[in-house]
Amino acid sequence: MDNTSIWIMIIGVSIVSLAPRIFPVAFFSRYEFSAVVKEWLSFVAPAVLGGLTALSILAPQGKIDISIQNIYLWAFLPTIVVAVRFKNLFITLLVGIATMAFLYNFLGM
Amino acid sequence: MQQKELKQGMKEAIPIVLGYLPLGFAFGVLAKEAGMSVAQAVMMSVLCFTGAGQYIAIGIMQAGGAVVTIIMANILVNLRYLLFSTSTVPYLKDRVQPLVASLLSYGLTDETYAVAMNHYQDHPATASYLAGLNLTSHMGWIGSTLLGAVLGSFITNTERLGLGFALPAMYTCLLVLMINRRTDIWVAAFTAMTCLVIGYLFPAMMDNLSNLIIATVIGATLGVIINGQH
């Protein structure tokens, strides 16, 4: 891909990736959602995080991998326990990263 | 500008920056390998700020694909932000000026969205908080891209540091924090399952995360139905 094409690509991607983030806020801020729509929207965050968590743990390389060889699945176990117990993002992150480093370096997973 | 709110936003961005570090770095390395200059790699992170979308662009470039293909793939990958962005409106409306809220939504990503939504559960939204959170996260993404593009050839294995688990750990904790109502558990579990089943049946949908969009729409609808029965 030549230089000009790369710049055109970057600008094109910029437009299509920013539009869906900016337009709803810009457009809908003027309207009042009905109670049902608000309720529906309130479930979007738990739903998205359920999906993202499942994909990041069970399909870490973009392919579904539900097996004991999946190092992410092992690292997930202490991480979820700490997340539930402390409800603290930073502590959870540290435990998750440390567990991953341990599994990778010492257990050769 | 409320300094306290700004600082709170910046503080809450720290785990996100930590998670972006290996991802942005890897993007910088791959972008260079695919034939981009350092300036192009960095500008892509400045102007696009879409992790999955930027990786897809590199993949298509290396496969010899066209600009149009990259843009089409990015339309699909970024479609989920329509949902995310819309669901922030009830919190931002009347609290943050629409123009400011729209501009700050530039920095909406899976991660900044989840952290902000968690914050809004017990704090009102402010422009300063959102600026601190989104701009700091974006800086982290840009900075790590620059590091990757410049130093890429020297450092090879970030897996050793366990940083590959930063985002999964963050999603896990945010998921726990997001579950406040009994129905939330059902919605999250059902969406997770649906997401995986669709991904299993149609692996191609995993590449553009359209399985996540479909599963979220079904999951949120299920939540409304369950709540309606009580």
Coordinates of C-alpha atoms in Angstrom, one line a residue:
Chain A
M1 CA 0.0 0.0 0.0
D2 CA 1.6 3.3 -1.0
N3 CA 1.9 6.3 1.3
T4 CA -1.1 8.2 0.0
S5 CA -3.3 5.2 0.3
I6 CA -2.2 4.7 3.9
W7 CA -3.2 8.2 4.8
I8 CA -6.6 7.9 3.0
M9 CA -7.1 4.6 4.9
I10 CA -6.3 6.3 8.3
I11 CA -8.7 9.1 7.7
G12 CA -11.4 6.7 6.5
V13 CA -11.0 4.5 9.5
S14 CA -11.1 7.6 11.7
I15 CA -14.4 8.7 10.3
V16 CA -16.2 5.3 10.6
S17 CA -14.8 4.7 14.1
L18 CA -15.6 8.1 15.6
A19 CA -19.0 8.6 14.0
P20 CA -20.8 5.8 16.0
R21 CA -19.3 7.1 19.3
I22 CA -20.1 10.7 18.8
F23 CA -23.4 10.8 16.9
P24 CA -25.6 9.1 19.5
V25 CA -24.5 11.5 22.3
A26 CA -24.8 14.5 20.0
F27 CA -28.2 13.5 18.6
F28 CA -30.0 11.8 21.5
S29 CA -29.1 14.3 24.2
R30 CA -32.0 16.4 23.0
Y31 CA -34.6 13.7 23.5
E32 CA -36.0 12.0 26.6
F33 CA -36.0 8.2 26.3
S34 CA -39.1 6.3 27.4
A35 CA -38.8 4.2 30.6
V36 CA -38.6 0.9 28.7
V37 CA -35.8 2.2 26.5
K38 CA -33.9 3.5 29.5
E39 CA -34.3 0.1 31.2
W40 CA -33.1 -1.7 28.1
L41 CA -30.1 0.6 27.9
S42 CA -29.3 -0.1 31.5
F43 CA -28.7 -3.7 30.6
V44 CA -26.2 -2.9 27.8
A45 CA -23.2 -2.5 30.2
P46 CA -23.6 -5.8 32.1
A47 CA -24.3 -7.6 28.8
V48 CA -21.3 -6.1 27.0
L49 CA -19.0 -7.0 29.9
G50 CA -20.4 -10.5 30.1
G51 CA -19.6 -10.9 26.5
L52 CA -16.2 -9.2 26.6
T53 CA -15.1 -11.2 29.6
A54 CA -16.1 -14.5 28.1
L55 CA -14.4 -13.7 24.8
S56 CA -11.2 -12.5 26.4
I57 CA -10.9 -15.6 28.6
L58 CA -12.3 -18.3 26.4
A59 CA -11.2 -17.0 23.0
P60 CA -7.9 -15.1 23.8
Q61 CA -6.4 -15.5 20.4
G62 CA -9.7 -14.9 18.5
K63 CA -10.6 -18.6 18.4
I64 CA -12.7 -20.3 21.1
D65 CA -10.5 -22.4 23.3
I66 CA -12.2 -24.2 26.2
S67 CA -9.5 -26.6 27.3
I68 CA -7.1 -27.1 30.3
Q69 CA -4.3 -25.8 28.0
N70 CA -5.9 -22.4 27.9
I71 CA -3.6 -20.3 30.2
Y72 CA -6.2 -17.5 30.3
L73 CA -8.8 -19.8 31.9
W74 CA -6.4 -20.7 34.7
A75 CA -5.4 -17.0 35.3
F76 CA -9.1 -16.2 35.4
L77 CA -9.8 -18.3 38.5
P78 CA -7.8 -16.3 41.1
T79 CA -8.8 -13.1 39.3
I80 CA -12.5 -13.6 39.7
V81 CA -12.1 -14.5 43.3
V82 CA -10.2 -11.4 44.0
A83 CA -12.6 -9.3 42.0
V84 CA -15.6 -10.5 44.0
R85 CA -13.8 -10.3 47.3
F86 CA -12.2 -6.8 47.0
K87 CA -14.3 -5.1 44.2
N88 CA -11.2 -3.1 43.4
L89 CA -9.9 -2.7 39.8
F90 CA -6.3 -2.1 40.6
I91 CA -5.9 -5.1 43.0
T92 CA -7.7 -7.3 40.5
L93 CA -5.4 -6.2 37.7
L94 CA -2.3 -6.8 39.8
V95 CA -3.4 -10.3 40.8
G96 CA -4.4 -11.1 37.2
I97 CA -1.1 -9.9 35.7
A98 CA 1.0 -11.6 38.4
T99 CA -0.8 -14.9 38.0
M100 CA -0.3 -14.7 34.2
A101 CA 3.4 -14.0 34.5
F102 CA 3.8 -16.8 37.0
L103 CA 2.0 -19.4 34.9
Y104 CA 3.9 -18.3 31.8
N105 CA 7.4 -18.2 33.3
F106 CA 7.3 -20.9 35.9
L107 CA 4.8 -23.5 34.7
G108 CA 5.7 -23.0 31.1
M109 CA 2.1 -22.7 30.0
Chain B
M1 CA -12.9 22.5 35.1
Q2 CA -13.3 20.8 38.4
Q3 CA -9.8 19.6 39.4
K4 CA -10.9 16.9 41.8
E5 CA -13.1 15.3 39.1
L6 CA -10.4 15.6 36.5
K7 CA -7.9 13.9 38.8
Q8 CA -10.5 11.2 39.7
G9 CA -10.9 10.5 36.0
M10 CA -7.1 10.3 35.4
K11 CA -6.8 8.0 38.4
E12 CA -9.4 5.6 37.1
A13 CA -7.6 5.6 33.7
I14 CA -4.5 4.1 35.2
P15 CA -5.6 0.4 34.9
I16 CA -6.8 1.1 31.4
V17 CA -3.4 2.6 30.4
L18 CA -1.7 -0.5 31.9
G19 CA -3.9 -2.7 29.8
Y20 CA -3.3 -0.6 26.6
L21 CA 0.5 -0.7 27.1
P22 CA 1.1 -4.1 25.5
L23 CA -1.7 -3.7 23.0
G24 CA -0.6 -0.2 21.7
F25 CA 3.0 -1.4 21.7
A26 CA 2.2 -4.4 19.7
F27 CA 0.2 -2.2 17.3
G28 CA 3.2 0.1 16.8
V29 CA 5.4 -2.9 16.1
L30 CA 3.0 -4.5 13.6
A31 CA 2.2 -1.2 11.9
K32 CA 5.9 -0.7 11.2
E33 CA 6.2 -4.2 9.8
A34 CA 3.2 -3.7 7.6
G35 CA 4.9 -0.7 6.0
M36 CA 3.6 2.3 7.9
S37 CA 6.0 5.1 9.1
V38 CA 6.2 6.0 12.8
A39 CA 4.2 9.1 12.1
Q40 CA 1.4 7.1 10.4
A41 CA 1.3 4.5 13.1
V42 CA 1.0 7.2 15.8
M43 CA -1.5 9.3 13.8
M44 CA -3.7 6.2 13.3
S45 CA -3.8 5.9 17.1
V46 CA -4.5 9.6 17.5
L47 CA -7.3 9.7 14.9
C48 CA -8.9 6.2 15.2
F49 CA -8.4 5.0 18.8
T50 CA -9.9 1.6 17.9
G51 CA -7.8 -1.3 19.1
A52 CA -9.6 -4.1 17.2
G53 CA -10.1 -1.9 14.1
Q54 CA -6.4 -0.9 13.9
Y55 CA -5.3 -4.5 14.2
I56 CA -7.7 -5.5 11.4
A57 CA -6.3 -2.7 9.2
I58 CA -2.8 -4.1 9.7
G59 CA -4.1 -7.6 8.9
I60 CA -5.8 -6.5 5.7
M61 CA -2.8 -4.4 4.7
Q62 CA -0.4 -7.4 5.1
A63 CA -2.8 -9.6 3.1
G64 CA -2.7 -7.1 0.3
G65 CA -6.3 -5.9 0.8
A66 CA -7.8 -2.6 -0.4
V67 CA -8.5 0.6 1.6
V68 CA -12.2 0.0 1.0
T69 CA -12.0 -3.4 2.6
I70 CA -10.3 -1.9 5.7
I71 CA -13.0 0.8 6.0
M72 CA -15.8 -1.7 5.6
A73 CA -14.4 -4.0 8.2
N74 CA -14.1 -1.0 10.5
I75 CA -17.7 0.0 10.1
L76 CA -18.7 -3.4 11.4
V77 CA -16.2 -3.5 14.2
N78 CA -17.2 -0.1 15.5
L79 CA -20.9 -0.6 15.2
R80 CA -21.1 -1.6 18.8
Y81 CA -20.2 1.9 19.9
L82 CA -23.6 3.1 18.7
L83 CA -25.0 1.0 21.5
F84 CA -22.4 2.0 24.1
S85 CA -22.7 5.7 23.2
T86 CA -26.5 5.7 23.3
S87 CA -26.5 4.0 26.7
T88 CA -24.3 6.8 28.2
V89 CA -26.9 9.4 27.2
P90 CA -29.2 9.1 30.2
Y91 CA -26.1 9.8 32.5
L92 CA -24.6 12.6 30.4
K93 CA -27.9 14.4 29.5
D94 CA -28.6 17.6 31.5
R95 CA -25.2 17.2 33.3
V96 CA -22.7 17.7 30.5
Q97 CA -23.3 20.1 27.6
P98 CA -24.2 18.1 24.5
L99 CA -21.3 19.6 22.5
V100 CA -18.7 18.8 25.2
A101 CA -20.2 15.4 25.8
S102 CA -20.1 14.6 22.0
L103 CA -16.5 15.8 21.7
L104 CA -15.4 13.8 24.8
S105 CA -17.2 10.7 23.3
Y106 CA -14.2 10.6 20.9
G107 CA -12.5 8.7 23.7
L108 CA -15.2 6.1 24.1
T109 CA -13.7 2.6 24.0
D110 CA -14.8 -0.8 25.5
E111 CA -12.6 0.1 28.5
T112 CA -13.4 3.8 29.1
Y113 CA -17.1 2.9 28.6
A114 CA -17.0 0.2 31.3
V115 CA -15.1 2.3 33.8
A116 CA -17.3 5.4 33.3
M117 CA -20.6 3.4 33.5
N118 CA -19.3 1.9 36.8
H119 CA -18.4 5.4 38.0
Y120 CA -21.9 6.7 37.1
Q121 CA -23.6 4.1 39.3
D122 CA -22.8 6.2 42.4
H123 CA -21.4 9.5 41.1
P124 CA -23.0 12.0 38.7
A125 CA -21.3 12.5 35.4
T126 CA -19.1 15.6 34.9
A127 CA -17.2 16.8 31.9
S128 CA -14.0 17.0 33.9
Y129 CA -14.2 13.4 35.0
L130 CA -14.9 12.2 31.4
A131 CA -12.0 14.4 30.1
G132 CA -9.6 12.9 32.7
L133 CA -10.6 9.4 32.0
N134 CA -10.9 9.5 28.2
L135 CA -7.9 11.7 27.4
T136 CA -5.5 9.9 29.8
S137 CA -6.5 6.6 28.3
H138 CA -6.1 8.0 24.8
M139 CA -2.6 9.3 25.7
G140 CA -1.7 5.9 27.0
W141 CA -2.8 4.4 23.6
I142 CA -0.9 6.9 21.6
G143 CA 2.3 6.7 23.8
S144 CA 2.4 3.0 23.7
T145 CA 2.0 3.0 19.9
L146 CA 4.9 5.4 19.6
L147 CA 7.1 3.2 21.9
G148 CA 6.2 0.1 19.8
A149 CA 6.9 1.8 16.5
V150 CA 10.2 3.2 17.6
L151 CA 11.5 0.4 19.9
G152 CA 9.7 -2.5 18.3
S153 CA 12.7 -4.3 17.1
F154 CA 14.3 -4.4 20.5
I155 CA 11.6 -5.8 22.8
T156 CA 9.9 -8.9 21.6
N157 CA 8.1 -10.8 24.3
T158 CA 5.6 -8.9 26.5
E159 CA 3.9 -12.2 27.4
R160 CA 6.6 -12.8 30.0
L161 CA 5.4 -9.8 32.0
G162 CA 1.8 -11.1 32.2
L163 CA 0.5 -8.0 30.6
G164 CA -1.5 -10.0 28.1
F165 CA -3.9 -10.6 30.9
A166 CA -4.4 -6.9 31.8
L167 CA -7.5 -6.4 29.8
P168 CA -9.1 -9.8 30.6
A169 CA -8.5 -9.0 34.3
M170 CA -10.0 -5.6 33.9
Y171 CA -13.1 -6.9 32.1
T172 CA -13.6 -9.5 34.9
C173 CA -13.5 -6.9 37.6
L174 CA -15.7 -4.5 35.8
L175 CA -18.2 -7.3 35.2
V176 CA -18.3 -7.9 38.9
L177 CA -18.7 -4.2 39.6
M178 CA -21.5 -3.9 37.0
I179 CA -23.7 -6.5 38.6
N180 CA -25.9 -4.6 40.9
R181 CA -29.3 -6.2 40.3
R182 CA -30.2 -9.9 40.3
T183 CA -31.3 -9.6 36.7
D184 CA -27.8 -8.3 35.7
I185 CA -26.3 -11.7 36.5
W186 CA -28.7 -13.4 34.1
V187 CA -28.1 -10.8 31.4
A188 CA -24.3 -11.1 31.7
A189 CA -24.3 -14.9 31.8
F190 CA -26.8 -15.2 28.9
T191 CA -24.9 -12.7 26.8
A192 CA -21.6 -14.4 27.4
M193 CA -23.1 -17.8 26.4
T194 CA -24.8 -16.3 23.3
C195 CA -21.6 -14.6 22.3
L196 CA -19.6 -17.8 22.4
V197 CA -22.3 -19.9 20.7
I198 CA -22.5 -17.4 17.8
G199 CA -18.7 -17.3 17.7
Y200 CA -18.5 -21.1 17.6
L201 CA -21.1 -21.4 14.8
F202 CA -19.9 -18.5 12.8
P203 CA -16.2 -18.0 13.5
A204 CA -16.0 -15.1 11.0
M205 CA -18.2 -13.1 13.2
M206 CA -15.5 -13.2 15.9
D207 CA -13.2 -11.1 13.7
N208 CA -15.5 -8.1 13.7
L209 CA -17.2 -8.6 17.1
S210 CA -20.6 -8.7 15.4
N211 CA -21.3 -11.7 17.7
L212 CA -20.9 -9.3 20.7
I213 CA -23.4 -6.8 19.2
I214 CA -26.0 -9.5 18.5
A215 CA -25.6 -11.1 21.9
T216 CA -25.8 -7.7 23.7
V217 CA -29.0 -6.8 21.9
I218 CA -30.6 -10.2 22.9
G219 CA -29.2 -10.1 26.4
A220 CA -30.5 -6.6 27.2
T221 CA -33.9 -7.5 25.8
L222 CA -33.9 -10.6 28.0
G223 CA -33.2 -8.3 31.0
V224 CA -36.2 -6.1 30.2
I225 CA -38.4 -9.2 29.8
I226 CA -37.2 -10.7 33.2
N227 CA -37.7 -7.4 35.0
G228 CA -41.2 -7.1 33.5
Q229 CA -42.3 -10.3 35.1
H230 CA -41.7 -9.0 38.6

